Amino acid sequence: MVINWIIVPPSAGSGGHTTMFRLIEHLERSGHICRVYLYDVYGGDADYYGARTRKLFPGFAGEINDAIRGMADAHAVVATAWPTAYPAYRDPCVGKRFYLVQDFEPWFHPLSARSELAEQTYRMGFHAITAGRFLAAKLSAEYGMTADAFDFGCDRAYHLLKGEGKRDGIVFYARPEAPRRAFELGVMALQLFAERHPHITIHLYGKRIGRLPFAFVDHGLLRPNELNRIYNHCLAGLSLSMTNVSLVPHEMLSAGCIPVVNDAEHNRIVLDNRFVSYARPTPHALADALGAIVATPDLAGLAASASDSVSSVSWEEAGRTVERSIRHSLQQSASSAPRGHKETVQI
C-alpha cells in the first residue's frame, strides 16, 4: 500500500508524534510505502521542519514533503490532527481518507471557533483509527464515523531495572502548557503529599517548572533512558489527563512505578490494568492515593507485578491492527465502487 500521512510539524517529546511514527515505521517494515506531508497553519518552512522530523524520528525512511504544494496519489491519505483534516479533505489526490485520532481535540479548546472547526472534522466522512476504544466508540456514536481502535503498546525503552536499590520517590508528568494534563491540580495534590510525606523525594519532568511551594527535583524534558531510571527509583507516579490518556501510565507500569490517574471513563476504558490507581480529580483524593501506594508493605512485589502486567503488550501489535484496518477499509471501498471509479484500488 502507498499511504500519505499529513502531520503538523513535530516537537521534541510529542507523544502523539511518537505513537504515529511507531505505526508508520511498522508499515514501512511490512513493505508499504509511507510519505509524510507537513502542514503548518502558520506557513513555516517545510524544509526546516522536514530536517527536524528526520532528526526526531530517524527510523522513518520515506519522503517528506510540503502538503501545501499538493499530494501525490496514494491508496490511503491519513489526517493526524484536526488542522490536517482540512488539506486531506480538499486536496485532489486519489486515496481513501482516514483519520488517526489520538484524542478528542475539540476538548483542547474552550467553546470557540477552534473547538467548532475541530469538531467539524469528524463529519468529513473519513474512516477513523483511534488510540484506544473510548475514542472509537465516541466518534461512532456521536458522529456516525466508521472506526477501528488500536491498543497502546509497551515501549521497550521503559522496563524494570534489576538491582537499582530502594524506591524512595514519586514522579509527576508536568505539562503546564497543555491544560488537558491538569498541571495545577497536580501541584495542589503534590503540596498536600509533601506536607504528609516530607521524606519522599518528588520528581517533576516534561518541562522546566521553576519555583513551587514544596521541594522537588526539576528534570525538564528527558530522554527515555533518563526517564526510565527515574521511574525505577519512584514508588508511584502522578499522571493526569482530562481527555484521552497519555502514554505516561504505560511507561510507568513497565518500570514498576504505580501510576495514579484521575478517575474518568476515558482513562478506565483505555487503561484496562488492575495496577493503575484511580482517584477522584481533587487534590486531597490524589494525595491520598499517592500516600496509599507509599504505605504498601511489599513495594518490590507490587513493582514486579505491575511491570509483568504490560510486558506482553507490543507496539508491533498496534501496528498490525492499523495495517489491517487500512487494508480492510480499502478492500471494502474497492468492492463497493462502480467499475472504472477513480478511487478503486487493487490491494
Short mmCIF file of C-alpha atoms in Angstrom, two decimals:
data_model
loop_
_atom_site.label_atom_id
_atom_site.label_comp_id
_atom_site.label_asym_id
_atom_site.label_seq_id
_atom_site.Cartn_x
_atom_site.Cartn_y
_atom_site.Cartn_z
CA MET A 1 0.00 0.00 0.00
CA VAL A 2 1.02 3.59 -0.60
CA ILE A 3 -0.02 5.83 2.30
CA ASN A 4 0.16 9.62 2.61
CA TRP A 5 0.35 10.93 6.20
CA ILE A 6 -0.43 14.60 6.80
CA ILE A 7 1.15 15.83 10.02
CA VAL A 8 1.73 19.08 11.86
CA PRO A 9 5.45 19.79 12.49
CA PRO A 10 6.67 17.66 15.41
CA SER A 11 8.37 18.89 18.56
CA ALA A 12 10.67 17.00 20.89
CA GLY A 13 8.78 14.90 23.40
CA SER A 14 5.49 14.86 21.49
CA GLY A 15 3.66 11.69 22.49
CA GLY A 16 1.25 11.95 19.58
CA HIS A 17 4.04 12.08 17.01
CA THR A 18 5.90 9.28 18.79
CA THR A 19 2.88 6.98 18.52
CA MET A 20 2.25 7.96 14.91
CA PHE A 21 5.82 7.26 13.78
CA ARG A 22 5.80 3.91 15.58
CA LEU A 23 2.84 2.97 13.40
CA ILE A 24 4.39 4.42 10.24
CA GLU A 25 7.68 2.61 10.81
CA HIS A 26 5.83 -0.68 11.35
CA LEU A 27 4.09 -0.19 8.00
CA GLU A 28 7.42 0.52 6.32
CA ARG A 29 8.96 -2.62 7.81
CA SER A 30 5.96 -4.53 6.46
CA GLY A 31 6.77 -3.39 2.92
CA HIS A 32 4.36 -0.49 2.50
CA ILE A 33 5.34 2.96 1.19
CA CYS A 34 4.67 5.85 3.57
CA ARG A 35 5.03 9.51 2.66
CA VAL A 36 4.85 12.35 5.18
CA TYR A 37 3.30 15.68 4.19
CA LEU A 38 3.94 18.53 6.62
CA TYR A 39 1.12 21.00 7.17
CA ASP A 40 1.86 24.14 9.18
CA VAL A 41 -1.04 26.57 9.59
CA TYR A 42 1.50 29.34 10.24
CA GLY A 43 3.26 28.84 6.91
CA GLY A 44 6.57 27.69 8.37
CA ASP A 45 9.50 26.48 6.28
CA ALA A 46 8.75 22.90 5.28
CA ASP A 47 12.44 22.17 4.62
CA TYR A 48 13.33 23.24 8.17
CA TYR A 49 10.55 21.14 9.70
CA GLY A 50 11.42 18.25 7.42
CA ALA A 51 15.00 18.23 8.71
CA ARG A 52 13.72 18.36 12.29
CA THR A 53 11.37 15.45 11.60
CA ARG A 54 14.30 13.37 10.31
CA LYS A 55 16.30 14.19 13.44
CA LEU A 56 13.48 13.36 15.85
CA PHE A 57 12.38 10.19 14.02
CA PRO A 58 15.46 8.75 12.27
CA GLY A 59 13.75 5.39 11.79
CA PHE A 60 11.41 6.83 9.16
CA ALA A 61 12.71 6.17 5.64
CA GLY A 62 10.05 7.70 3.40
CA GLU A 63 9.61 11.03 1.63
CA ILE A 64 8.85 14.25 3.49
CA ASN A 65 7.03 16.92 1.51
CA ASP A 66 5.01 20.10 1.96
CA ALA A 67 1.24 19.46 2.00
CA ILE A 68 0.59 22.99 0.70
CA ARG A 69 2.26 22.04 -2.58
CA GLY A 70 -0.17 19.17 -3.06
CA MET A 71 -0.01 15.43 -2.58
CA ALA A 72 0.65 12.55 -4.95
CA ASP A 73 -1.97 9.86 -5.48
CA ALA A 74 -1.99 7.05 -2.93
CA HIS A 75 -4.14 4.20 -1.71
CA ALA A 76 -4.74 5.97 1.60
CA VAL A 77 -4.48 9.56 2.86
CA VAL A 78 -4.33 9.88 6.66
CA ALA A 79 -5.13 13.04 8.61
CA THR A 80 -3.47 13.01 12.04
CA ALA A 81 -4.72 16.14 13.87
CA TRP A 82 -7.72 18.36 13.29
CA PRO A 83 -5.91 21.05 11.23
CA THR A 84 -4.59 18.34 8.88
CA ALA A 85 -8.10 17.07 8.16
CA TYR A 86 -8.79 20.17 6.05
CA PRO A 87 -5.98 19.62 3.48
CA ALA A 88 -6.86 15.91 3.49
CA TYR A 89 -10.45 16.84 2.63
CA ARG A 90 -9.72 19.38 -0.10
CA ASP A 91 -6.60 18.00 -1.82
CA PRO A 92 -7.50 16.48 -5.23
CA CYS A 93 -5.16 13.49 -4.91
CA VAL A 94 -6.57 9.99 -5.20
CA GLY A 95 -6.76 7.97 -1.99
CA LYS A 96 -9.33 6.86 0.57
CA ARG A 97 -9.39 9.24 3.53
CA PHE A 98 -8.51 8.04 7.03
CA TYR A 99 -8.19 9.89 10.33
CA LEU A 100 -5.71 8.85 13.02
CA VAL A 101 -7.47 10.15 16.15
CA GLN A 102 -5.42 10.10 19.35
CA ASP A 103 -7.60 12.46 21.38
CA PHE A 104 -10.91 14.28 21.22
CA GLU A 105 -9.42 17.56 20.05
CA PRO A 106 -12.47 19.84 20.43
CA TRP A 107 -11.81 19.46 24.18
CA PHE A 108 -8.42 21.13 23.70
CA HIS A 109 -10.13 24.50 23.31
CA PRO A 110 -12.85 26.47 25.11
CA LEU A 111 -16.09 26.81 23.15
CA SER A 112 -14.82 28.84 20.24
CA ALA A 113 -14.15 28.86 16.52
CA ARG A 114 -11.29 26.40 17.09
CA SER A 115 -13.41 23.92 19.01
CA GLU A 116 -16.07 24.09 16.30
CA LEU A 117 -13.56 23.70 13.47
CA ALA A 118 -12.04 20.72 15.26
CA GLU A 119 -15.42 19.08 15.76
CA GLN A 120 -16.44 19.54 12.13
CA THR A 121 -13.56 17.31 11.01
CA TYR A 122 -15.42 14.31 12.43
CA ARG A 123 -18.17 14.96 9.88
CA MET A 124 -15.93 14.80 6.81
CA GLY A 125 -16.62 11.12 6.12
CA PHE A 126 -13.16 9.77 6.97
CA HIS A 127 -12.56 6.32 8.43
CA ALA A 128 -11.21 6.75 11.96
CA ILE A 129 -8.36 4.76 13.50
CA THR A 130 -8.24 5.64 17.18
CA ALA A 131 -5.84 5.29 20.08
CA GLY A 132 -7.96 3.17 22.39
CA ARG A 133 -11.58 2.07 22.38
CA PHE A 134 -13.03 5.16 24.07
CA LEU A 135 -12.50 7.39 21.04
CA ALA A 136 -13.76 4.80 18.56
CA ALA A 137 -17.00 4.41 20.50
CA LYS A 138 -17.45 8.18 20.89
CA LEU A 139 -16.84 9.00 17.22
CA SER A 140 -19.10 6.20 16.06
CA ALA A 141 -21.97 7.02 18.44
CA GLU A 142 -21.90 10.81 18.18
CA TYR A 143 -20.72 11.44 14.60
CA GLY A 144 -21.57 8.24 12.74
CA MET A 145 -17.93 7.60 11.81
CA THR A 146 -16.70 4.15 10.90
CA ALA A 147 -13.90 3.50 13.36
CA ASP A 148 -11.33 0.93 14.41
CA ALA A 149 -9.18 1.14 17.55
CA PHE A 150 -5.68 0.01 18.45
CA ASP A 151 -4.37 -0.56 21.96
CA PHE A 152 -1.31 1.21 23.31
CA GLY A 153 1.85 -0.85 23.19
CA CYS A 154 4.68 -1.10 25.70
CA ASP A 155 7.76 0.94 24.85
CA ARG A 156 10.78 -1.31 25.43
CA ALA A 157 12.82 1.74 26.47
CA TYR A 158 10.90 1.59 29.76
CA HIS A 159 11.42 -1.54 31.83
CA LEU A 160 12.05 -2.80 35.32
CA LEU A 161 15.75 -2.49 36.13
CA LYS A 162 17.37 -5.02 38.42
CA GLY A 163 19.43 -4.09 41.46
CA GLU A 164 18.55 -0.41 41.39
CA GLY A 165 18.11 -0.17 45.14
CA LYS A 166 15.28 1.21 47.22
CA ARG A 167 12.44 3.18 45.65
CA ASP A 168 12.21 6.46 47.51
CA GLY A 169 10.37 8.99 45.35
CA ILE A 170 7.28 9.88 43.37
CA VAL A 171 7.20 11.44 39.92
CA PHE A 172 4.81 13.84 38.17
CA TYR A 173 4.41 14.37 34.43
CA ALA A 174 4.20 18.18 34.40
CA ARG A 175 2.95 19.93 31.26
CA PRO A 176 1.66 23.41 32.26
CA GLU A 177 1.27 24.45 28.61
CA ALA A 178 -1.23 21.61 28.00
CA PRO A 179 -4.41 22.32 30.01
CA ARG A 180 -5.68 18.76 29.46
CA ARG A 181 -2.80 17.48 31.63
CA ALA A 182 -4.19 19.35 34.69
CA PHE A 183 -0.88 20.77 35.92
CA GLU A 184 -2.44 23.00 38.59
CA LEU A 185 -4.41 20.11 40.05
CA GLY A 186 -1.27 18.01 40.23
CA VAL A 187 0.66 20.77 42.01
CA MET A 188 -2.06 21.11 44.65
CA ALA A 189 -2.06 17.34 45.22
CA LEU A 190 1.73 17.25 45.48
CA GLN A 191 1.76 20.09 48.01
CA LEU A 192 -0.54 18.08 50.26
CA PHE A 193 1.53 14.95 49.72
CA ALA A 194 4.78 16.80 50.54
CA GLU A 195 3.34 18.05 53.83
CA ARG A 196 2.37 14.48 54.81
CA HIS A 197 5.50 12.73 53.49
CA PRO A 198 8.43 15.16 53.73
CA HIS A 199 10.94 12.29 53.48
CA ILE A 200 9.79 11.29 49.96
CA THR A 201 11.58 12.95 47.04
CA ILE A 202 9.28 14.50 44.42
CA HIS A 203 10.46 14.45 40.78
CA LEU A 204 8.93 16.58 38.01
CA TYR A 205 9.63 16.18 34.30
CA GLY A 206 8.16 17.27 30.99
CA LYS A 207 9.16 20.92 31.18
CA ARG A 208 11.27 23.07 33.49
CA ILE A 209 8.92 24.45 36.11
CA GLY A 210 10.89 26.78 38.38
CA ARG A 211 9.62 27.50 41.90
CA LEU A 212 6.76 25.70 43.63
CA PRO A 213 5.56 25.72 47.28
CA PHE A 214 7.37 22.44 48.06
CA ALA A 215 10.77 20.91 47.43
CA PHE A 216 11.19 18.91 44.22
CA VAL A 217 13.75 17.86 41.62
CA ASP A 218 13.12 19.70 38.34
CA HIS A 219 14.24 17.45 35.48
CA GLY A 220 12.67 19.17 32.47
CA LEU A 221 12.46 17.23 29.21
CA LEU A 222 14.13 13.81 29.46
CA ARG A 223 15.27 11.11 27.08
CA PRO A 224 13.62 7.69 27.56
CA ASN A 225 16.65 6.10 29.24
CA GLU A 226 16.88 9.00 31.72
CA LEU A 227 13.18 8.85 32.44
CA ASN A 228 13.25 5.08 32.90
CA ARG A 229 15.90 5.41 35.60
CA ILE A 230 13.73 7.94 37.48
CA TYR A 231 10.67 5.68 37.20
CA ASN A 232 12.74 2.85 38.66
CA HIS A 233 13.58 4.97 41.71
CA CYS A 234 9.96 6.00 42.29
CA LEU A 235 7.20 4.29 44.20
CA ALA A 236 4.38 6.00 42.34
CA GLY A 237 3.75 8.46 39.54
CA LEU A 238 1.06 11.08 39.07
CA SER A 239 -0.31 11.19 35.51
CA LEU A 240 -3.39 13.31 34.91
CA SER A 241 -5.39 13.54 31.71
CA MET A 242 -8.71 15.31 31.28
CA THR A 243 -9.01 13.88 27.76
CA ASN A 244 -7.74 10.62 26.25
CA VAL A 245 -5.00 9.05 28.33
CA SER A 246 -1.34 9.74 27.54
CA LEU A 247 1.48 7.22 27.07
CA VAL A 248 2.86 8.01 30.53
CA PRO A 249 0.91 5.48 32.68
CA HIS A 250 2.01 2.64 30.39
CA GLU A 251 5.64 3.78 30.69
CA MET A 252 5.37 3.93 34.48
CA LEU A 253 3.83 0.47 34.72
CA SER A 254 6.58 -1.02 32.59
CA ALA A 255 9.19 0.35 35.04
CA GLY A 256 7.25 -0.86 38.11
CA CYS A 257 6.16 2.65 39.08
CA ILE A 258 2.47 2.64 40.06
CA PRO A 259 0.52 5.36 38.21
CA VAL A 260 -2.09 7.46 40.00
CA VAL A 261 -4.61 8.60 37.40
CA ASN A 262 -7.70 10.79 37.61
CA ASP A 263 -10.79 8.58 37.59
CA ALA A 264 -12.67 9.09 34.31
CA GLU A 265 -14.37 6.88 31.76
CA HIS A 266 -11.89 7.75 29.01
CA ASN A 267 -8.98 6.69 31.24
CA ARG A 268 -10.53 3.47 32.57
CA ILE A 269 -11.53 2.20 29.11
CA VAL A 270 -8.06 2.71 27.62
CA LEU A 271 -6.04 1.88 30.77
CA ASP A 272 -7.52 -1.54 31.39
CA ASN A 273 -4.93 -2.53 34.02
CA ARG A 274 -5.53 -3.54 37.63
CA PHE A 275 -2.33 -1.89 38.86
CA VAL A 276 -3.45 1.62 37.94
CA SER A 277 -4.62 3.57 40.99
CA TYR A 278 -7.64 5.73 40.18
CA ALA A 279 -8.62 8.72 42.28
CA ARG A 280 -11.21 11.47 42.06
CA PRO A 281 -9.70 14.57 40.42
CA THR A 282 -9.38 16.55 43.65
CA PRO A 283 -6.12 17.48 45.43
CA HIS A 284 -6.95 15.50 48.59
CA ALA A 285 -8.08 12.35 46.75
CA LEU A 286 -4.97 12.31 44.55
CA ALA A 287 -2.68 12.93 47.53
CA ASP A 288 -4.44 10.11 49.43
CA ALA A 289 -3.87 7.72 46.51
CA LEU A 290 -0.17 8.55 46.36
CA GLY A 291 0.07 8.08 50.14
CA ALA A 292 -1.62 4.69 49.98
CA ILE A 293 0.96 3.43 47.48
CA VAL A 294 3.84 4.73 49.55
CA ALA A 295 2.44 2.78 52.54
CA THR A 296 2.21 -0.53 50.63
CA PRO A 297 4.09 -3.27 52.58
CA ASP A 298 5.54 -5.24 49.63
CA LEU A 299 6.58 -2.48 47.22
CA ALA A 300 9.12 -4.66 45.40
CA GLY A 301 6.50 -7.31 44.69
CA LEU A 302 3.99 -4.70 43.57
CA ALA A 303 6.53 -3.15 41.19
CA ALA A 304 7.40 -6.51 39.65
CA SER A 305 3.74 -7.47 39.18
CA ALA A 306 2.94 -4.10 37.60
CA SER A 307 5.81 -4.46 35.16
CA ASP A 308 4.78 -8.02 34.26
CA SER A 309 1.23 -6.83 33.54
CA VAL A 310 2.34 -4.90 30.44
CA SER A 311 5.36 -6.93 29.34
CA SER A 312 3.45 -8.81 26.64
CA VAL A 313 1.87 -5.73 25.05
CA SER A 314 3.76 -4.54 21.96
CA TRP A 315 3.67 -1.65 19.51
CA GLU A 316 4.08 -4.23 16.77
CA GLU A 317 0.59 -5.48 17.55
CA ALA A 318 -0.72 -1.90 17.41
CA GLY A 319 0.95 -1.52 14.03
CA ARG A 320 -0.59 -4.74 12.76
CA THR A 321 -4.02 -3.53 13.89
CA VAL A 322 -3.61 -0.27 11.96
CA GLU A 323 -2.34 -2.14 8.90
CA ARG A 324 -5.35 -4.49 8.96
CA SER A 325 -7.75 -1.57 9.42
CA ILE A 326 -6.41 0.33 6.41
CA ARG A 327 -6.27 -2.75 4.20
CA HIS A 328 -9.79 -3.92 5.13
CA SER A 329 -11.29 -0.46 4.59
CA LEU A 330 -9.59 -0.15 1.19
CA GLN A 331 -10.84 -3.58 0.14
CA GLN A 332 -14.39 -2.64 1.15
CA SER A 333 -14.17 0.59 -0.85
CA ALA A 334 -12.81 -1.24 -3.88
CA SER A 335 -15.57 -3.84 -3.81
CA SER A 336 -18.33 -1.23 -3.47
CA ALA A 337 -17.05 1.31 -6.04
CA PRO A 338 -18.55 1.35 -9.58
CA ARG A 339 -16.35 -0.09 -12.33
CA GLY A 340 -13.80 2.45 -13.53
CA HIS A 341 -14.22 4.67 -10.48
CA LYS A 342 -11.21 6.92 -9.92
CA GLU A 343 -10.51 5.70 -6.38
CA THR A 344 -10.86 1.97 -6.98
CA VAL A 345 -7.63 0.35 -5.82
CA GLN A 346 -6.13 -3.11 -6.07
CA ILE A 347 -4.93 -4.33 -2.65
#
